[in-house]
Amino acid sequence: MINYSDFLNENIRNIKPSGIRKYFSIAEEMDDVISLGVGEPDFLTPWHIRKKGIETLEYGKTRYTANAGLIELRNEISAFYKAKHNVEYNPKNEILVTVGGSEGIDMCIRALISPGDEVLVVEPSFVCYKPIIEMCGGVAVSLETKNENNFKLTAKELEAAITDKTKMLVLPFPNNPTGAVMRKDDLVAIAKVIKAHNLFVLSDEIYSALTYGDQSHVTIASLNGMKERTVVINGFSKTYAMTGWRLGYALGPAPVIEQMTKLHQFAIMSAPTNSQYAAIEALRNGDNDIKKMRDDYDMRRRFTVNAFREIGLECFEPEGAFYVFPCIKSTGLTSDAFCERLIMSKRVAVIPGNAFGDSGEGFIRVSYCYSIDNIKEAVRRIGEFVKELGEKNGN
């Protein structure tokens, strides 16, 4: 009998599975479940983008591209960031096309983090940052954001967390799971601290096109002195409903992108070819698609926030992404207990807040990138569940 523990990498064995997938798996095995758990747009990829992908297959454009991606695509990404965010990136050596934003995050951390380096991870946040840091032998340090601060990172909180071993800050805004957004004034304040301590920044901006209100997204790389110490991660999954196309990109200083491209070269070779051609079409002709989807998400956002407040659950109003993060502390249940009892009794799947870091305890993540009919029915069931809990507790 083989003892596989003798062969498996200890760092990998010690990493816990994603708390998101647990509830997705439970939902798959049950009938009549409404899942508001997975952050995947319910829109189809717009037809003109799908058509371009189909055409590339029909025309036989199925070979590898350059490791860094098609130069035509890198040119379009460069033009997009110049037009939308007023930041210039050289398409020849400052842009890397990746297999989703997730690969870009992985390549960035692996290129920059050595054993013992500390990385500050803003939390609550997406589940992948800490495991990747730990796989590199780095030390992931939680940097808790608070409900009373609208889940924004403050300069004071950042300053207090920095040690002589701190090398990088992971800045995930617009935020998954809270929907929080860092506006320009917020970024200016933390940029001063970052520069004073000579830190590098991984800015995950995958939801940058999905911000609500009068102010559009501001990338920290656009601030004075920050482009040279920032890798920006973005992609097409959320913006253009292209999750299954698996395409993202990284923007950053040439010396860092060079090392990321080296890792990408040996691990991946190149991103999917037909996805890259489809992405060129998206960038050239997809602005109306973004507006249509964003307007629809905004309607769902406002409905969902108000619905949770009517149920009696405190709910921060998100300004970006497509999640709400209601507080369930008033029910007396932990996040895990709330989610487990909810799915078993009411057939509604949401994600416990502590799946996104310990600071998420007492909250749940609810995605509103589903049809409004599903959202309405799910919220109705959650309202029943909360009411029954209150009656049981004598409230």
CSV table of C-alpha atoms in Angstrom, one decimal:
chain,number,residue,atom,x,y,z
A,1,MET,CA,0.0,0.0,0.0
A,2,ILE,CA,1.4,3.4,-1.1
A,3,ASN,CA,1.5,6.1,1.6
A,4,TYR,CA,0.7,9.1,-0.7
A,5,SER,CA,1.6,11.5,2.1
A,6,ASP,CA,5.2,10.6,1.5
A,7,PHE,CA,4.9,11.9,-2.0
A,8,LEU,CA,2.6,14.9,-1.8
A,9,ASN,CA,3.8,18.4,-1.3
A,10,GLU,CA,3.2,19.4,2.3
A,11,ASN,CA,2.4,23.0,1.4
A,12,ILE,CA,-0.3,21.9,-0.9
A,13,ARG,CA,-1.7,19.3,1.5
A,14,ASN,CA,-2.1,21.9,4.2
A,15,ILE,CA,-4.1,24.3,2.1
A,16,LYS,CA,-7.9,24.1,2.7
A,17,PRO,CA,-10.2,23.7,-0.3
A,18,SER,CA,-12.2,26.8,-1.4
A,19,GLY,CA,-15.2,27.5,0.9
A,20,ILE,CA,-17.1,28.7,-2.2
A,21,ARG,CA,-17.1,25.4,-4.0
A,22,LYS,CA,-18.5,23.5,-1.0
A,23,TYR,CA,-21.9,25.1,-1.3
A,24,PHE,CA,-21.9,24.9,-5.1
A,25,SER,CA,-21.3,21.1,-4.8
A,26,ILE,CA,-24.1,20.7,-2.2
A,27,ALA,CA,-26.5,22.6,-4.5
A,28,GLU,CA,-25.7,20.4,-7.4
A,29,GLU,CA,-26.9,17.4,-5.5
A,30,MET,CA,-30.2,18.9,-4.4
A,31,ASP,CA,-33.5,19.6,-6.2
A,32,ASP,CA,-35.2,23.0,-6.4
A,33,VAL,CA,-32.1,24.9,-5.2
A,34,ILE,CA,-31.7,28.5,-6.1
A,35,SER,CA,-28.0,29.2,-6.0
A,36,LEU,CA,-26.8,32.8,-5.5
A,37,GLY,CA,-23.4,31.5,-4.7
A,38,VAL,CA,-21.1,31.5,-7.7
A,39,GLY,CA,-19.9,34.8,-9.2
A,40,GLU,CA,-20.7,34.0,-12.8
A,41,PRO,CA,-22.7,36.4,-15.0
A,42,ASP,CA,-26.1,34.9,-16.2
A,43,PHE,CA,-25.7,36.8,-19.5
A,44,LEU,CA,-24.5,35.0,-22.6
A,45,THR,CA,-21.3,36.3,-24.2
A,46,PRO,CA,-22.6,38.9,-26.6
A,47,TRP,CA,-23.2,37.4,-30.1
A,48,HIS,CA,-20.7,39.5,-32.0
A,49,ILE,CA,-17.9,38.3,-29.7
A,50,ARG,CA,-19.0,34.6,-29.9
A,51,LYS,CA,-19.2,35.0,-33.7
A,52,LYS,CA,-15.6,36.2,-33.9
A,53,GLY,CA,-14.5,33.2,-31.8
A,54,ILE,CA,-16.4,30.8,-34.1
A,55,GLU,CA,-14.9,32.5,-37.2
A,56,THR,CA,-11.4,31.9,-36.0
A,57,LEU,CA,-12.1,28.2,-35.7
A,58,GLU,CA,-13.7,28.1,-39.1
A,59,TYR,CA,-10.7,29.9,-40.7
A,60,GLY,CA,-8.3,27.5,-39.0
A,61,LYS,CA,-6.7,30.0,-36.6
A,62,THR,CA,-5.9,27.3,-34.1
A,63,ARG,CA,-2.2,27.6,-33.6
A,64,TYR,CA,-0.2,28.8,-30.6
A,65,THR,CA,0.2,32.6,-30.3
A,66,ALA,CA,3.2,34.4,-29.0
A,67,ASN,CA,3.8,33.6,-25.3
A,68,ALA,CA,2.7,37.1,-24.2
A,69,GLY,CA,-0.4,36.9,-26.5
A,70,LEU,CA,-1.4,38.2,-29.9
A,71,ILE,CA,0.2,41.6,-30.5
A,72,GLU,CA,-3.1,42.8,-31.9
A,73,LEU,CA,-4.8,42.0,-28.6
A,74,ARG,CA,-2.0,43.6,-26.5
A,75,ASN,CA,-2.4,46.7,-28.7
A,76,GLU,CA,-6.1,46.8,-27.9
A,77,ILE,CA,-5.5,46.3,-24.2
A,78,SER,CA,-3.0,49.1,-24.2
A,79,ALA,CA,-5.4,51.5,-26.1
A,80,PHE,CA,-8.2,50.5,-23.7
A,81,TYR,CA,-6.3,51.4,-20.5
A,82,LYS,CA,-5.1,54.6,-22.1
A,83,ALA,CA,-8.6,55.6,-23.1
A,84,LYS,CA,-10.4,54.4,-19.9
A,85,HIS,CA,-7.8,55.0,-17.2
A,86,ASN,CA,-5.2,57.3,-18.7
A,87,VAL,CA,-2.4,54.9,-18.1
A,88,GLU,CA,0.0,53.9,-20.9
A,89,TYR,CA,1.4,50.4,-21.2
A,90,ASN,CA,3.8,49.3,-23.9
A,91,PRO,CA,2.2,46.3,-25.6
A,92,LYS,CA,5.6,44.8,-26.4
A,93,ASN,CA,6.9,44.3,-22.9
A,94,GLU,CA,4.4,45.6,-20.3
A,95,ILE,CA,1.4,43.4,-21.1
A,96,LEU,CA,0.9,39.6,-20.6
A,97,VAL,CA,-2.2,37.8,-21.8
A,98,THR,CA,-3.1,35.1,-19.3
A,99,VAL,CA,-5.5,32.2,-18.8
A,100,GLY,CA,-8.1,34.2,-16.9
A,101,GLY,CA,-7.2,36.8,-14.2
A,102,SER,CA,-6.4,33.9,-11.9
A,103,GLU,CA,-3.3,32.9,-13.8
A,104,GLY,CA,-2.2,36.5,-13.8
A,105,ILE,CA,-2.5,36.6,-10.0
A,106,ASP,CA,-0.5,33.3,-9.7
A,107,MET,CA,2.2,34.5,-12.1
A,108,CYS,CA,2.6,37.9,-10.3
A,109,ILE,CA,2.9,36.3,-6.8
A,110,ARG,CA,5.3,33.6,-8.0
A,111,ALA,CA,7.5,36.2,-9.8
A,112,LEU,CA,7.8,38.5,-6.8
A,113,ILE,CA,7.5,36.5,-3.6
A,114,SER,CA,10.3,34.5,-2.0
A,115,PRO,CA,10.1,32.3,1.1
A,116,GLY,CA,9.6,34.5,4.2
A,117,ASP,CA,8.3,37.5,2.4
A,118,GLU,CA,5.2,39.0,4.0
A,119,VAL,CA,2.3,39.9,1.8
A,120,LEU,CA,-0.6,42.0,3.1
A,121,VAL,CA,-3.9,40.7,1.9
A,122,VAL,CA,-6.9,43.0,2.2
A,123,GLU,CA,-9.9,41.0,3.6
A,124,PRO,CA,-12.6,39.9,3.1
A,125,SER,CA,-11.4,39.1,-0.4
A,126,PHE,CA,-11.3,36.4,-3.0
A,127,VAL,CA,-10.1,33.0,-1.9
A,128,CYS,CA,-7.0,32.5,-4.1
A,129,TYR,CA,-4.5,35.0,-2.8
A,130,LYS,CA,-3.4,33.4,0.4
A,131,PRO,CA,-3.0,29.9,-0.9
A,132,ILE,CA,-0.8,31.1,-3.8
A,133,ILE,CA,1.3,33.1,-1.4
A,134,GLU,CA,1.7,30.1,0.9
A,135,MET,CA,2.6,27.8,-2.0
A,136,CYS,CA,5.5,30.2,-2.7
A,137,GLY,CA,6.7,30.0,0.9
A,138,GLY,CA,5.5,33.5,1.6
A,139,VAL,CA,3.6,34.7,4.6
A,140,ALA,CA,0.1,35.9,4.0
A,141,VAL,CA,-0.9,38.6,6.5
A,142,SER,CA,-4.6,39.5,6.8
A,143,LEU,CA,-5.5,43.1,6.6
A,144,GLU,CA,-9.0,43.4,7.8
A,145,THR,CA,-11.4,46.0,6.4
A,146,LYS,CA,-14.5,46.9,8.4
A,147,ASN,CA,-18.2,47.4,7.8
A,148,GLU,CA,-18.1,50.8,9.5
A,149,ASN,CA,-15.5,52.0,6.9
A,150,ASN,CA,-17.6,50.7,4.0
A,151,PHE,CA,-15.0,47.9,3.7
A,152,LYS,CA,-12.4,50.3,2.4
A,153,LEU,CA,-8.7,50.0,3.3
A,154,THR,CA,-7.5,53.1,5.3
A,155,ALA,CA,-4.0,54.5,5.4
A,156,LYS,CA,-3.9,54.0,9.1
A,157,GLU,CA,-4.8,50.3,8.9
A,158,LEU,CA,-2.2,49.8,6.2
A,159,GLU,CA,0.5,51.6,8.2
A,160,ALA,CA,-0.1,49.6,11.3
A,161,ALA,CA,0.2,46.2,9.5
A,162,ILE,CA,3.6,46.9,7.8
A,163,THR,CA,6.8,45.2,9.1
A,164,ASP,CA,10.3,45.1,7.9
A,165,LYS,CA,9.4,41.9,6.0
A,166,THR,CA,6.4,43.3,4.2
A,167,LYS,CA,7.0,43.2,0.4
A,168,MET,CA,3.6,43.4,-1.3
A,169,LEU,CA,0.0,44.5,-0.8
A,170,VAL,CA,-2.8,42.7,-2.5
A,171,LEU,CA,-5.5,45.3,-3.3
A,172,PRO,CA,-8.7,43.7,-4.6
A,173,PHE,CA,-11.1,46.5,-5.6
A,174,PRO,CA,-13.9,46.5,-6.7
A,175,ASN,CA,-14.1,43.9,-4.0
A,176,ASN,CA,-15.3,40.3,-4.0
A,177,PRO,CA,-17.2,39.6,-1.7
A,178,THR,CA,-18.2,43.0,-0.3
A,179,GLY,CA,-18.7,45.1,-3.4
A,180,ALA,CA,-16.6,47.8,-1.8
A,181,VAL,CA,-14.9,50.3,-4.1
A,182,MET,CA,-11.8,52.5,-3.4
A,183,ARG,CA,-12.3,55.9,-4.9
A,184,LYS,CA,-9.4,58.2,-5.9
A,185,ASP,CA,-9.0,60.0,-2.6
A,186,ASP,CA,-8.9,56.6,-0.8
A,187,LEU,CA,-6.2,55.4,-3.1
A,188,VAL,CA,-4.1,58.6,-2.8
A,189,ALA,CA,-4.0,58.2,1.0
A,190,ILE,CA,-2.8,54.6,0.9
A,191,ALA,CA,-0.4,55.3,-2.0
A,192,LYS,CA,1.6,57.6,0.3
A,193,VAL,CA,2.1,54.8,2.7
A,194,ILE,CA,3.0,52.3,0.0
A,195,LYS,CA,5.7,54.6,-1.4
A,196,ALA,CA,7.0,55.5,2.0
A,197,HIS,CA,7.6,51.8,2.8
A,198,ASN,CA,8.7,50.9,-0.8
A,199,LEU,CA,6.0,48.2,-1.2
A,200,PHE,CA,4.8,46.5,-4.4
A,201,VAL,CA,1.1,46.3,-5.2
A,202,LEU,CA,-0.9,43.6,-6.9
A,203,SER,CA,-4.1,45.4,-7.9
A,204,ASP,CA,-6.8,42.9,-8.9
A,205,GLU,CA,-9.2,45.0,-11.0
A,206,ILE,CA,-11.3,42.2,-12.6
A,207,TYR,CA,-14.5,44.0,-11.7
A,208,SER,CA,-13.3,47.5,-12.8
A,209,ALA,CA,-16.0,47.9,-15.4
A,210,LEU,CA,-18.8,47.1,-12.9
A,211,THR,CA,-18.9,50.2,-10.7
A,212,TYR,CA,-22.1,52.1,-10.0
A,213,GLY,CA,-22.9,55.7,-9.5
A,214,ASP,CA,-21.4,58.8,-11.1
A,215,GLN,CA,-17.7,57.9,-10.5
A,216,SER,CA,-15.9,55.4,-12.7
A,217,HIS,CA,-13.2,53.1,-11.5
A,218,VAL,CA,-9.7,54.5,-10.8
A,219,THR,CA,-6.7,52.3,-11.0
A,220,ILE,CA,-4.0,52.9,-8.4
A,221,ALA,CA,-1.5,52.6,-11.2
A,222,SER,CA,-2.7,55.9,-12.6
A,223,LEU,CA,-1.5,57.8,-9.5
A,224,ASN,CA,1.9,59.5,-9.4
A,225,GLY,CA,4.7,57.1,-8.7
A,226,MET,CA,2.5,54.0,-8.6
A,227,LYS,CA,2.6,52.5,-12.1
A,228,GLU,CA,6.3,51.4,-11.6
A,229,ARG,CA,5.4,49.5,-8.4
A,230,THR,CA,2.0,48.0,-9.4
A,231,VAL,CA,0.9,44.9,-11.4
A,232,VAL,CA,-2.7,45.3,-12.5
A,233,ILE,CA,-4.7,42.2,-13.1
A,234,ASN,CA,-7.8,42.4,-15.3
A,235,GLY,CA,-9.7,40.3,-17.8
A,236,PHE,CA,-12.8,39.5,-19.8
A,237,SER,CA,-14.8,37.1,-17.6
A,238,LYS,CA,-16.9,39.5,-15.6
A,239,THR,CA,-16.9,42.5,-18.0
A,240,TYR,CA,-18.0,40.7,-21.1
A,241,ALA,CA,-19.6,37.6,-19.6
A,242,MET,CA,-16.7,35.5,-20.9
A,243,THR,CA,-16.0,33.2,-18.0
A,244,GLY,CA,-15.6,30.0,-19.9
A,245,TRP,CA,-13.3,31.6,-22.5
A,246,ARG,CA,-10.6,31.8,-19.7
A,247,LEU,CA,-8.8,35.0,-20.7
A,248,GLY,CA,-7.2,37.7,-18.6
A,249,TYR,CA,-4.2,40.0,-18.7
A,250,ALA,CA,-1.5,41.5,-16.5
A,251,LEU,CA,-0.1,45.0,-16.8
A,252,GLY,CA,3.1,46.1,-15.1
A,253,PRO,CA,6.7,47.2,-15.3
A,254,ALA,CA,8.7,45.5,-18.0
A,255,PRO,CA,11.2,43.7,-15.7
A,256,VAL,CA,8.3,42.1,-13.7
A,257,ILE,CA,6.2,41.2,-16.8
A,258,GLU,CA,9.3,39.6,-18.3
A,259,GLN,CA,9.6,37.2,-15.3
A,260,MET,CA,5.9,36.5,-15.3
A,261,THR,CA,6.0,35.7,-19.0
A,262,LYS,CA,8.9,33.3,-18.3
A,263,LEU,CA,6.7,31.4,-15.8
A,264,HIS,CA,3.7,31.6,-18.2
A,265,GLN,CA,5.9,30.2,-21.0
A,266,PHE,CA,6.9,27.1,-19.1
A,267,ALA,CA,3.6,26.5,-17.4
A,268,ILE,CA,1.1,27.4,-20.0
A,269,MET,CA,2.7,28.4,-23.4
A,270,SER,CA,0.0,30.8,-24.5
A,271,ALA,CA,-3.6,31.6,-23.7
A,272,PRO,CA,-6.4,30.1,-25.9
A,273,THR,CA,-6.1,31.4,-29.4
A,274,ASN,CA,-9.8,31.7,-30.4
A,275,SER,CA,-10.4,33.5,-27.0
A,276,GLN,CA,-7.8,36.1,-27.9
A,277,TYR,CA,-9.5,36.9,-31.2
A,278,ALA,CA,-12.8,37.1,-29.5
A,279,ALA,CA,-11.3,39.5,-26.9
A,280,ILE,CA,-10.1,41.8,-29.7
A,281,GLU,CA,-13.7,42.1,-30.9
A,282,ALA,CA,-14.9,42.7,-27.3
A,283,LEU,CA,-12.5,45.6,-26.8
A,284,ARG,CA,-13.2,47.1,-30.1
A,285,ASN,CA,-17.0,46.9,-30.2
A,286,GLY,CA,-18.1,45.9,-26.7
A,287,ASP,CA,-18.8,49.2,-24.9
A,288,ASN,CA,-22.5,49.0,-25.4
A,289,ASP,CA,-22.6,45.4,-24.1
A,290,ILE,CA,-20.8,46.6,-20.9
A,291,LYS,CA,-23.3,49.4,-20.4
A,292,LYS,CA,-26.3,47.1,-20.9
A,293,MET,CA,-25.1,44.5,-18.4
A,294,ARG,CA,-24.0,47.1,-15.9
A,295,ASP,CA,-27.4,48.8,-16.0
A,296,ASP,CA,-29.1,45.5,-15.4
A,297,TYR,CA,-26.8,44.6,-12.5
A,298,ASP,CA,-27.4,48.0,-11.0
A,299,MET,CA,-31.1,47.4,-11.0
A,300,ARG,CA,-30.6,44.0,-9.3
A,301,ARG,CA,-28.1,45.5,-6.9
A,302,ARG,CA,-30.6,48.1,-5.6
A,303,PHE,CA,-33.4,45.6,-5.4
A,304,THR,CA,-31.3,43.1,-3.4
A,305,VAL,CA,-29.9,45.6,-0.9
A,306,ASN,CA,-33.4,46.9,-0.2
A,307,ALA,CA,-34.8,43.4,0.1
A,308,PHE,CA,-32.3,42.4,2.7
A,309,ARG,CA,-32.9,45.5,4.7
A,310,GLU,CA,-36.7,44.8,4.6
A,311,ILE,CA,-35.9,41.3,6.0
A,312,GLY,CA,-34.2,43.0,8.9
A,313,LEU,CA,-30.6,42.2,7.9
A,314,GLU,CA,-28.1,45.1,7.9
A,315,CYS,CA,-26.7,45.4,4.4
A,316,PHE,CA,-23.8,47.6,3.3
A,317,GLU,CA,-24.6,49.2,-0.1
A,318,PRO,CA,-22.0,47.9,-2.6
A,319,GLU,CA,-20.7,50.3,-5.2
A,320,GLY,CA,-19.0,47.7,-7.5
A,321,ALA,CA,-18.9,44.0,-8.7
A,322,PHE,CA,-22.1,42.0,-8.4
A,323,TYR,CA,-22.3,40.9,-4.7
A,324,VAL,CA,-24.0,42.1,-1.5
A,325,PHE,CA,-22.6,41.2,1.9
A,326,PRO,CA,-25.4,41.3,4.4
A,327,CYS,CA,-24.7,40.9,8.1
A,328,ILE,CA,-26.4,37.9,9.8
A,329,LYS,CA,-25.1,38.4,13.3
A,330,SER,CA,-28.6,39.4,14.5
A,331,THR,CA,-29.7,35.8,13.9
A,332,GLY,CA,-27.3,34.4,16.4
A,333,LEU,CA,-25.8,31.9,13.9
A,334,THR,CA,-22.3,31.7,12.6
A,335,SER,CA,-21.9,32.2,8.9
A,336,ASP,CA,-21.4,28.5,8.2
A,337,ALA,CA,-24.4,27.5,10.3
A,338,PHE,CA,-26.6,30.1,8.6
A,339,CYS,CA,-25.6,28.9,5.1
A,340,GLU,CA,-25.9,25.2,6.0
A,341,ARG,CA,-29.3,25.5,7.6
A,342,LEU,CA,-30.6,27.8,4.8
A,343,ILE,CA,-29.7,25.4,2.0
A,344,MET,CA,-31.2,22.4,3.9
A,345,SER,CA,-34.4,24.1,4.9
A,346,LYS,CA,-35.1,26.6,2.2
A,347,ARG,CA,-33.1,25.3,-0.8
A,348,VAL,CA,-31.1,28.6,-1.2
A,349,ALA,CA,-27.3,28.5,-1.6
A,350,VAL,CA,-25.2,31.5,-0.5
A,351,ILE,CA,-21.6,31.6,0.7
A,352,PRO,CA,-20.5,32.1,4.3
A,353,GLY,CA,-18.5,35.3,4.7
A,354,ASN,CA,-15.7,33.6,6.5
A,355,ALA,CA,-14.8,31.8,3.3
A,356,PHE,CA,-13.2,35.1,2.4
A,357,GLY,CA,-11.2,35.4,5.5
A,358,ASP,CA,-11.9,35.4,9.3
A,359,SER,CA,-13.1,39.0,9.1
A,360,GLY,CA,-16.0,37.8,7.0
A,361,GLU,CA,-17.5,35.9,10.0
A,362,GLY,CA,-21.0,37.1,10.7
A,363,PHE,CA,-21.7,37.9,7.0
A,364,ILE,CA,-22.9,36.0,3.9
A,365,ARG,CA,-22.0,36.7,0.3
A,366,VAL,CA,-25.0,36.8,-2.1
A,367,SER,CA,-24.4,37.2,-5.8
A,368,TYR,CA,-26.9,39.2,-7.8
A,369,CYS,CA,-25.6,38.1,-11.2
A,370,TYR,CA,-28.7,35.9,-11.6
A,371,SER,CA,-32.1,36.6,-13.0
A,372,ILE,CA,-34.3,39.0,-11.1
A,373,ASP,CA,-36.9,36.3,-10.7
A,374,ASN,CA,-34.4,33.9,-9.1
A,375,ILE,CA,-33.2,36.7,-6.8
A,376,LYS,CA,-36.8,37.6,-5.8
A,377,GLU,CA,-37.7,34.0,-4.9
A,378,ALA,CA,-34.4,33.4,-3.1
A,379,VAL,CA,-34.8,36.6,-1.0
A,380,ARG,CA,-38.4,35.5,-0.2
A,381,ARG,CA,-37.1,32.2,1.1
A,382,ILE,CA,-34.3,33.8,3.1
A,383,GLY,CA,-36.9,36.2,4.6
A,384,GLU,CA,-39.0,33.2,5.7
A,385,PHE,CA,-35.8,31.6,7.2
A,386,VAL,CA,-34.9,34.6,9.2
A,387,LYS,CA,-38.4,35.1,10.4
A,388,GLU,CA,-38.6,31.4,11.6
A,389,LEU,CA,-35.2,31.9,13.4
A,390,GLY,CA,-36.6,34.9,15.2
A,391,GLU,CA,-39.7,33.1,16.3
A,392,LYS,CA,-37.7,30.2,17.5
A,393,ASN,CA,-35.5,32.6,19.5
A,394,GLY,CA,-38.5,34.4,20.9
A,395,ASN,CA,-37.9,37.6,19.0
